[in-house]
CSV table of C-alpha atoms in Angstrom, one decimal:
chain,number,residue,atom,x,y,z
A,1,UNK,CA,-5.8,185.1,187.1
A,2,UNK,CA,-7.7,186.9,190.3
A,3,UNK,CA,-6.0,185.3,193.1
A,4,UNK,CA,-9.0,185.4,194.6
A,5,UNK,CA,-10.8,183.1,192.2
A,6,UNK,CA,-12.1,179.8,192.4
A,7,UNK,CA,-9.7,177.4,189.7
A,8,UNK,CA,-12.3,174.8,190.2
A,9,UNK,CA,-15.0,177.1,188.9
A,10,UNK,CA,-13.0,178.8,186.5
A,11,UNK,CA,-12.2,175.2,185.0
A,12,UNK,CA,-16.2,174.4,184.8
A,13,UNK,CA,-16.7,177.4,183.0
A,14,UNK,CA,-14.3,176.9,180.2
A,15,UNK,CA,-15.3,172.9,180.4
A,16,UNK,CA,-19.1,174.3,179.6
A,17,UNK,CA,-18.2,176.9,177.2
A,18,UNK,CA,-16.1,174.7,174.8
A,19,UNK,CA,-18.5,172.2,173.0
A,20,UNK,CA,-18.4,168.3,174.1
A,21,UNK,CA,-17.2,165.3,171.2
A,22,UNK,CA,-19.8,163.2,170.6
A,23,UNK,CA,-20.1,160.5,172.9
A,24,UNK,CA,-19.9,156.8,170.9
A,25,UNK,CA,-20.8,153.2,173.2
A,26,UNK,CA,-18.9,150.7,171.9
A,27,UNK,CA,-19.5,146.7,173.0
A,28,UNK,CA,-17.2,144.7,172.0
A,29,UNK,CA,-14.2,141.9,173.8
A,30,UNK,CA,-10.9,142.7,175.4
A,31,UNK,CA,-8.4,142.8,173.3
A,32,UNK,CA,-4.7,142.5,174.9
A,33,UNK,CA,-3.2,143.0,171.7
A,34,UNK,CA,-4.5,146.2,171.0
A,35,UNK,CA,-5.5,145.6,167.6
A,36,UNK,CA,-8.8,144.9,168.0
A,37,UNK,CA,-11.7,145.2,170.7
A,38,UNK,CA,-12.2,147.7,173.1
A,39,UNK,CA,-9.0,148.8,173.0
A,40,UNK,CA,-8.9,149.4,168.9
A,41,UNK,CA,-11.7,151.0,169.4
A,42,UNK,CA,-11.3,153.5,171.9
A,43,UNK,CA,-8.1,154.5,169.9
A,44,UNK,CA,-9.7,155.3,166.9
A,45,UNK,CA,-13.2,156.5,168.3
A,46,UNK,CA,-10.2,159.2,169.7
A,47,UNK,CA,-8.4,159.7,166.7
A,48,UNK,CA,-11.5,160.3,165.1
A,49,UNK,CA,-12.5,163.5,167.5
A,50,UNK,CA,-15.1,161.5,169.1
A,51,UNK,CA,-15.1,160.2,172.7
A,52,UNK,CA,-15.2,156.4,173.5
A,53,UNK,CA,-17.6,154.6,176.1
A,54,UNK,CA,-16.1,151.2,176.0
A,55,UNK,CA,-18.4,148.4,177.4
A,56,UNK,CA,-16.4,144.7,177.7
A,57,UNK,CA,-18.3,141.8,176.6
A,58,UNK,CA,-15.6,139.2,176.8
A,59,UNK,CA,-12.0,138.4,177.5
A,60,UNK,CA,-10.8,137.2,174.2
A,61,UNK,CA,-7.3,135.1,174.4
A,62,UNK,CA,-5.0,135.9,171.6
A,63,UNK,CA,-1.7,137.4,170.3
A,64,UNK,CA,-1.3,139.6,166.8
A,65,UNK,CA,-1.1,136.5,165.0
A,66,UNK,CA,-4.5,134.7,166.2
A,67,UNK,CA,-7.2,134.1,168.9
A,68,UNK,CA,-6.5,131.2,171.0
A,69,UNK,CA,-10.0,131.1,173.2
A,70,UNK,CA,-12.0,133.7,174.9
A,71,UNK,CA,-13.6,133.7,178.5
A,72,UNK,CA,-17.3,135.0,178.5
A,73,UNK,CA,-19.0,137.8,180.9
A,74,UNK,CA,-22.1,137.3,182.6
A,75,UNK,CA,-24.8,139.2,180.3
A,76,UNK,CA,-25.5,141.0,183.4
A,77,UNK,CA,-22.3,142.4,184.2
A,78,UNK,CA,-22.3,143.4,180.4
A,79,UNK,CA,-25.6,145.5,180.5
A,80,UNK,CA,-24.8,147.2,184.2
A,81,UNK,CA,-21.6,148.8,182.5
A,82,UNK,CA,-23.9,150.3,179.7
A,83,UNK,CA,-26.6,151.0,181.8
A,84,UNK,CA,-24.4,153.1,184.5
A,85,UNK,CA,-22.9,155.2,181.8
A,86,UNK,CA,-26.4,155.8,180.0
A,87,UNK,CA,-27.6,157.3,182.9
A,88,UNK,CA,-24.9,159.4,183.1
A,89,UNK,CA,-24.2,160.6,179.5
A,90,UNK,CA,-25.9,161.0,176.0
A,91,UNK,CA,-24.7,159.2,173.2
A,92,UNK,CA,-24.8,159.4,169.7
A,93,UNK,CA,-23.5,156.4,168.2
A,94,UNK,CA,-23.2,152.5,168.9
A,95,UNK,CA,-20.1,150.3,167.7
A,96,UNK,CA,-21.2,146.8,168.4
A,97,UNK,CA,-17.9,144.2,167.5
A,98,UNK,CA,-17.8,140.7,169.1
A,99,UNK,CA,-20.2,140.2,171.9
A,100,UNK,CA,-18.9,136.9,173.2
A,101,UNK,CA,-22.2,134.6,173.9
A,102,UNK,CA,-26.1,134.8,172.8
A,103,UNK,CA,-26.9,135.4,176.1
A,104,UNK,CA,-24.9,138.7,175.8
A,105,UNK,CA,-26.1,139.3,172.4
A,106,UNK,CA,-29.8,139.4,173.9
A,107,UNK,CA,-28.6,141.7,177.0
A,108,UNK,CA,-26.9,144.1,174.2
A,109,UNK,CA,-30.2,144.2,172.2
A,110,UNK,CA,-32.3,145.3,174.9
A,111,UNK,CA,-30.2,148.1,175.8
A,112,UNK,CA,-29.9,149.0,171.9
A,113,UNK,CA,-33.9,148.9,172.2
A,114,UNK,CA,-34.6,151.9,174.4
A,115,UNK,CA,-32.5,154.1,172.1
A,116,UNK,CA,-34.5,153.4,168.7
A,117,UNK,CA,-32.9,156.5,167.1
A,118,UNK,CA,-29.1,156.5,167.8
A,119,UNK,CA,-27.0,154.9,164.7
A,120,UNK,CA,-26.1,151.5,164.9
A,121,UNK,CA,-22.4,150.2,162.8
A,122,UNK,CA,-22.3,146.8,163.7
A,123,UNK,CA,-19.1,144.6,162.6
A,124,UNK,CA,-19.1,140.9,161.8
A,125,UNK,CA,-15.6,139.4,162.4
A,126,UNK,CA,-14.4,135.8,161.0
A,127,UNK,CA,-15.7,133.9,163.9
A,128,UNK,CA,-13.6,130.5,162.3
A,129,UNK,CA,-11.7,130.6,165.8
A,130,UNK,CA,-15.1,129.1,167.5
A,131,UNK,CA,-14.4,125.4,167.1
A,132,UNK,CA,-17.6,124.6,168.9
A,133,UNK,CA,-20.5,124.8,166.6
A,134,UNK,CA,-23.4,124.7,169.3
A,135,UNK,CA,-21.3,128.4,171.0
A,136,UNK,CA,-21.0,129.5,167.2
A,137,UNK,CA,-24.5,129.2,165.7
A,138,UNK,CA,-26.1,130.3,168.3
A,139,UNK,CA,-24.2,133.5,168.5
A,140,UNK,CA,-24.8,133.6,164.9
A,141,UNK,CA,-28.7,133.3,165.6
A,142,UNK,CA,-29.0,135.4,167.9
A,143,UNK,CA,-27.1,138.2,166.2
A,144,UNK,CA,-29.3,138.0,163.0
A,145,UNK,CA,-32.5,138.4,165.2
A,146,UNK,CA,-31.6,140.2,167.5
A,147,UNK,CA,-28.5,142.9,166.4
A,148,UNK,CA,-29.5,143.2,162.8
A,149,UNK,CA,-33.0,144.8,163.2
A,150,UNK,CA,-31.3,147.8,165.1
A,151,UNK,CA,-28.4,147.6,162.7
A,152,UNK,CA,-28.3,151.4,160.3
A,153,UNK,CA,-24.8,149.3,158.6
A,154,UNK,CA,-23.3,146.1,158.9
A,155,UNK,CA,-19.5,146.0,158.2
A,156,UNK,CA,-17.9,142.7,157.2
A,157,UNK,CA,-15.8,141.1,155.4
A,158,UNK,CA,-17.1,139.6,151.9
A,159,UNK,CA,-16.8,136.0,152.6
A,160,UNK,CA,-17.5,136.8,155.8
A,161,UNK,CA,-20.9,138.2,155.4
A,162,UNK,CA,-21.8,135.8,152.8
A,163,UNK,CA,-21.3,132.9,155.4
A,164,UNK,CA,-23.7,134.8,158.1
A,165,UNK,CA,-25.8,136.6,155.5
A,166,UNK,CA,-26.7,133.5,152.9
A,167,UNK,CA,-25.4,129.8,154.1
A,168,UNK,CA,-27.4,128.3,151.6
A,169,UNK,CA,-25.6,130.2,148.3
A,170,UNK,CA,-25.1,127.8,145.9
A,171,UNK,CA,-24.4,129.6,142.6
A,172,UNK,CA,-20.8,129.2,141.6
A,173,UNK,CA,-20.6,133.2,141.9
A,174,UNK,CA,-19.9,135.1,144.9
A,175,UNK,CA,-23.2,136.9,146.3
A,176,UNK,CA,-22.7,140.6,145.0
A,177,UNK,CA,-22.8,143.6,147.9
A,178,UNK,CA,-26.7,144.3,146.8
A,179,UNK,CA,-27.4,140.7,147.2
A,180,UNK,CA,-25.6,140.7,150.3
A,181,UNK,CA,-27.8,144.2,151.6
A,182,UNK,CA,-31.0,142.2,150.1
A,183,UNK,CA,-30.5,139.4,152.8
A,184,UNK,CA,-29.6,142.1,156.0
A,185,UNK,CA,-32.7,143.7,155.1
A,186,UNK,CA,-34.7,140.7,155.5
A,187,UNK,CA,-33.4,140.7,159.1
A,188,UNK,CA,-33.6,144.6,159.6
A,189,UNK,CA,-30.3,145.9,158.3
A,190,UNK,CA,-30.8,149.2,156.3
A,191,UNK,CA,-26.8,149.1,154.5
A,192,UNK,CA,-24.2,146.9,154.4
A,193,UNK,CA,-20.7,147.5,154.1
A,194,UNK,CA,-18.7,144.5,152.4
A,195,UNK,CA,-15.3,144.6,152.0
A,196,UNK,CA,-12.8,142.7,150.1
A,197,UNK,CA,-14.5,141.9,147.4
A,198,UNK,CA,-12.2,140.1,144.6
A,199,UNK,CA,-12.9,141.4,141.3
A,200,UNK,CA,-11.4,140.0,137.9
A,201,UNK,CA,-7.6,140.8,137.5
A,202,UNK,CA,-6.2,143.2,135.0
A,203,UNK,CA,-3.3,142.5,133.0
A,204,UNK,CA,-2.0,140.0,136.1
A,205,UNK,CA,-3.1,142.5,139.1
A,206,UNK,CA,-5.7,142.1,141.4
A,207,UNK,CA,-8.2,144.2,142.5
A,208,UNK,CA,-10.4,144.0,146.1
A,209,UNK,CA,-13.6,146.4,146.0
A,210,UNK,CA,-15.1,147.8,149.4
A,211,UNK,CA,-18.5,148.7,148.6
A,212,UNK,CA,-21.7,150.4,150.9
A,213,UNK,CA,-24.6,148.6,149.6
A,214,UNK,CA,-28.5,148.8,150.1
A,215,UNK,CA,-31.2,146.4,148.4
A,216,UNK,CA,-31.7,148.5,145.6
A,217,UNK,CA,-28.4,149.5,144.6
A,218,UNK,CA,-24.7,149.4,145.4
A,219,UNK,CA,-24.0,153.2,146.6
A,220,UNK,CA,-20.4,154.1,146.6
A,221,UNK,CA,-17.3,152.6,147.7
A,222,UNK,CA,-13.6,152.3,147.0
A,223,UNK,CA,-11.5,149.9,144.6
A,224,UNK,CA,-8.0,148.9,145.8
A,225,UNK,CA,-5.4,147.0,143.7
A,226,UNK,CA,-4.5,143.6,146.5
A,227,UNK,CA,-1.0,143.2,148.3
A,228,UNK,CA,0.2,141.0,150.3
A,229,UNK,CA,0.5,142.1,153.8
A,230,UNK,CA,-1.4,140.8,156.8
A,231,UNK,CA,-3.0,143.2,159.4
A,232,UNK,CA,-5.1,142.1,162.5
A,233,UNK,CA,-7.8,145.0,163.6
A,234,UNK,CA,-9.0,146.5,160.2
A,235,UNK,CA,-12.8,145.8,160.7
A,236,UNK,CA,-13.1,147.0,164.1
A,237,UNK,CA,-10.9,150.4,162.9
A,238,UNK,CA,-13.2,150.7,159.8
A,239,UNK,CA,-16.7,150.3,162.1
A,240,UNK,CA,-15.4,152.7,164.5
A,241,UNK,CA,-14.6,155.1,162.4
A,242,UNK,CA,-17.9,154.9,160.5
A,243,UNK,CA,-19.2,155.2,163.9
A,244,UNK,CA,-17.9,158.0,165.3
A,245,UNK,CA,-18.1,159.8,162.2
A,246,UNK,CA,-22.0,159.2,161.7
A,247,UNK,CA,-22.2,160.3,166.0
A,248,UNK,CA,-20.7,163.8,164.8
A,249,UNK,CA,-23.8,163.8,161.9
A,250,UNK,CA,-21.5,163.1,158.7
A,251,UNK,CA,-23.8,162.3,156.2
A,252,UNK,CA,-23.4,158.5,155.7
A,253,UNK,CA,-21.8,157.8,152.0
A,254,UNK,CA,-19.6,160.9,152.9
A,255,UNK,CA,-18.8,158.9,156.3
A,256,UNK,CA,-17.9,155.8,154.5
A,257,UNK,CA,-15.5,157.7,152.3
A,258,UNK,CA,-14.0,159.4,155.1
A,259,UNK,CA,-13.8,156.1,157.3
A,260,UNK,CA,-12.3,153.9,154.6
A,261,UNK,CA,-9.4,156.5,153.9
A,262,UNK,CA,-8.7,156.7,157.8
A,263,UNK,CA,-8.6,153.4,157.8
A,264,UNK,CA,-5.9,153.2,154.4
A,265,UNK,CA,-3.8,155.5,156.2
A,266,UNK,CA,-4.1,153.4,159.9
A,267,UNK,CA,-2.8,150.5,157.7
A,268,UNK,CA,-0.4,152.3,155.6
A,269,UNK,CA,1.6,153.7,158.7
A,270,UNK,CA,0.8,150.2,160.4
A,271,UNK,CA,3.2,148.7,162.6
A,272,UNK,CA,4.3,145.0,163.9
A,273,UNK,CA,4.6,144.9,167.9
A,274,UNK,CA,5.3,141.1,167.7
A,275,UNK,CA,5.7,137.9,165.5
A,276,UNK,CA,2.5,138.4,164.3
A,277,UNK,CA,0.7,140.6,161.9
A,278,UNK,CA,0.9,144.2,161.3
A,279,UNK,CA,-1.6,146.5,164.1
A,280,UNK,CA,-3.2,149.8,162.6
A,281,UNK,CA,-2.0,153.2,163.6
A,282,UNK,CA,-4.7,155.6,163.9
A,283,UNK,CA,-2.8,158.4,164.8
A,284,UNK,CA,-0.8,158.3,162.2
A,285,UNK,CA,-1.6,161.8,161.3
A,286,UNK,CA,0.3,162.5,164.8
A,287,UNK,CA,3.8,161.0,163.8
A,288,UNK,CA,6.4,163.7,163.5
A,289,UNK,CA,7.7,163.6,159.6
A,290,UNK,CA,10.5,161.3,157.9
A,291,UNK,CA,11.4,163.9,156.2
A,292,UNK,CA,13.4,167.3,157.4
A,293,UNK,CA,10.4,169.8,157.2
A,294,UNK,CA,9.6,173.4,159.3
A,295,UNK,CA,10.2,172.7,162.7
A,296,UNK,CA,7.5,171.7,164.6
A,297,UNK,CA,5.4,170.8,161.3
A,298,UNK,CA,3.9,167.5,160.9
A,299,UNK,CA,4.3,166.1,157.5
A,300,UNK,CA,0.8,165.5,155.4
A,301,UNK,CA,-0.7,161.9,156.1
A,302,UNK,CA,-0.2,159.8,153.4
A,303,UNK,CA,-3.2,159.5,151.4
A,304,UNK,CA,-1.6,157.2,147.9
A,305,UNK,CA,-1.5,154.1,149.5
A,306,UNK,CA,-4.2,152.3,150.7
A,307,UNK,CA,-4.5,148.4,152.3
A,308,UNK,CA,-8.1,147.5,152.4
A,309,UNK,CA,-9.7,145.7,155.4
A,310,UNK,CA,-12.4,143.9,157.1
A,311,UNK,CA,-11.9,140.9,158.5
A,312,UNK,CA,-10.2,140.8,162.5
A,313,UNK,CA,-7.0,139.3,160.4
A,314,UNK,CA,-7.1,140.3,156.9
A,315,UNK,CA,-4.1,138.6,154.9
A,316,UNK,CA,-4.2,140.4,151.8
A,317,UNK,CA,-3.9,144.4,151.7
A,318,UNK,CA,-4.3,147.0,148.9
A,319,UNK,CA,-3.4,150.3,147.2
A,320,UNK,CA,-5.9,152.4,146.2
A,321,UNK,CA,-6.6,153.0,142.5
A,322,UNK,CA,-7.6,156.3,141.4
């Protein structure tokens, strides 16, 4: 280098030169665990090659094992963390998780609103751990008016969905994934994304189906034989990837495909920090091999074994089936 060059400038130029990740918001709660919320998400919005712009919408109290409470954020304080960074940077893709109170689900939707044509993943987690039924169905209310008409996929669990999506199912059946797309669409959904999915056992194994859906047909997806494991964090992981990889223009059944293997492999190499359930690993493809290999070569990820997710704390897992 000319010692008689600027470093600072020499630094811009190469910072201009090489081409920027796309640039994903995600809103979702605090997450001291890691697993899930902001924090789950910025790890695997990285891992993915994307960059994170991680808005908090809540405080949520819990440990690897379960949520305990949450403490809300003032819907104002909520949109002036978007709002500052929007200013600032272009995005190309919204993650929207657990948003804490209607009031913050309203704020969230009028940001989402000036942005008509950046991709939406939005994720649905169990929301059992609200005890209080006028916070729950409220949040629940507000989230089908107000999230779902801005919503390119919802990602959810099966049972999960089929609470938010159709209370009133009474067939003895379980709502199939088109059924479940039929009722987003009635609220402005264009896919859904259901996972977990039981389907009839074969010769004594089980079998969980994770399926993209729209209300004409089921699209693709991915059938895994069941396990049991428990993980904590799989939706959020699965929506953030989906995210991230629509932000960098995957086409979307090819981005489903690609998220739900990243997200097999983040539960395959998953770990336990605590008493609690098993955390993904979404740089998995980063841990140096088991096995004695070239030095300084990285094994292969795996890419055989496969534990399905969806719900915050899933308590079944999978294997893929080829």
């Amino acid at each position: 280098m000319n010692p008689d060059s600027n470093p600072a400038a020499v630094s811009d130029e190469a910072a201009q030169e090489a081409p920027a990740p796309a640039c994903v918001m995600s809103f979702n709660a605090a997450d001291a665990s890691g697993a899930g919320g902001v924090a789950g998400d910025v790890a695997t919005i990285a891992a993915m090659g994307a960059h994170a712009l991680p808005v908090t919408t809540a405080i949520l109290m819990r440990d690897t094992a379960e949520i305990f409470d949450q403490h809300e954020l003032d819907a104002e304080v909520v949109t002036e963390q978007a709002r500052s960074i929007l200013e600032d940077v272009t995005i190309s893709a919204w993650k929207v998780g657990f948003l804490g109170s209607a009031e913050v689900v309203a704020a969230v939707a009028e940001v989402l609103s000036d942005y008509p044509d950046v991709p939406l993943v939005a994720y649905m987690p169990s929301l059992s751990w609200i005890e209080e039924e006028d916070k729950r169905e409220p949040y629940l209310d507000a989230f089908r008016e107000l999230i779902l008409p801005a919503t390119e996929v919802l990602v959810g669990g099966h049972q999960t969905l089929a609470d938010f999506l159709l209370p009133d199912w009474d067939s003895e059946r379980p709502p199939s994934a088109r059924e479940l797309a039929v009722a987003a669409a009635e609220h402005g959904a264009r896919f859904v994304l259901v996972t977990g999915v039981h389907l009839q056992s074969r010769g004594g194994e089980q079998y969980l189906d994770n399926v993209l859906a729209s209300p004409q047909a089921a699209l693709t997806g991915e059938k895994f034989e069941r396990f049991d494991t428990a993980f904590v964090g799989a939706g959020d992981t699965l929506a953030a990837a989906l995210a991230s990889l629509l932000a960098a223009g995957t086409e979307l059944q090819a981005a489903v495909g690609e998220a739900l293997a990243f997200l097999d492999q983040s539960l395959d190499a998953g770990f336990r920090p605590g008493m609690g359930n098993v955390v993904p690993d979404r740089f998995f493809w980063a841990l140096p091999p088991e096995e004695e290999g070239a030095e300084g070569q990285l094994m292969e990820p795996p890419i055989e074994t496969t534990p399905a997710g969806g719900n915050d704390n899933n308590k079944g897992g999978s294997r893929r089936v080829h």
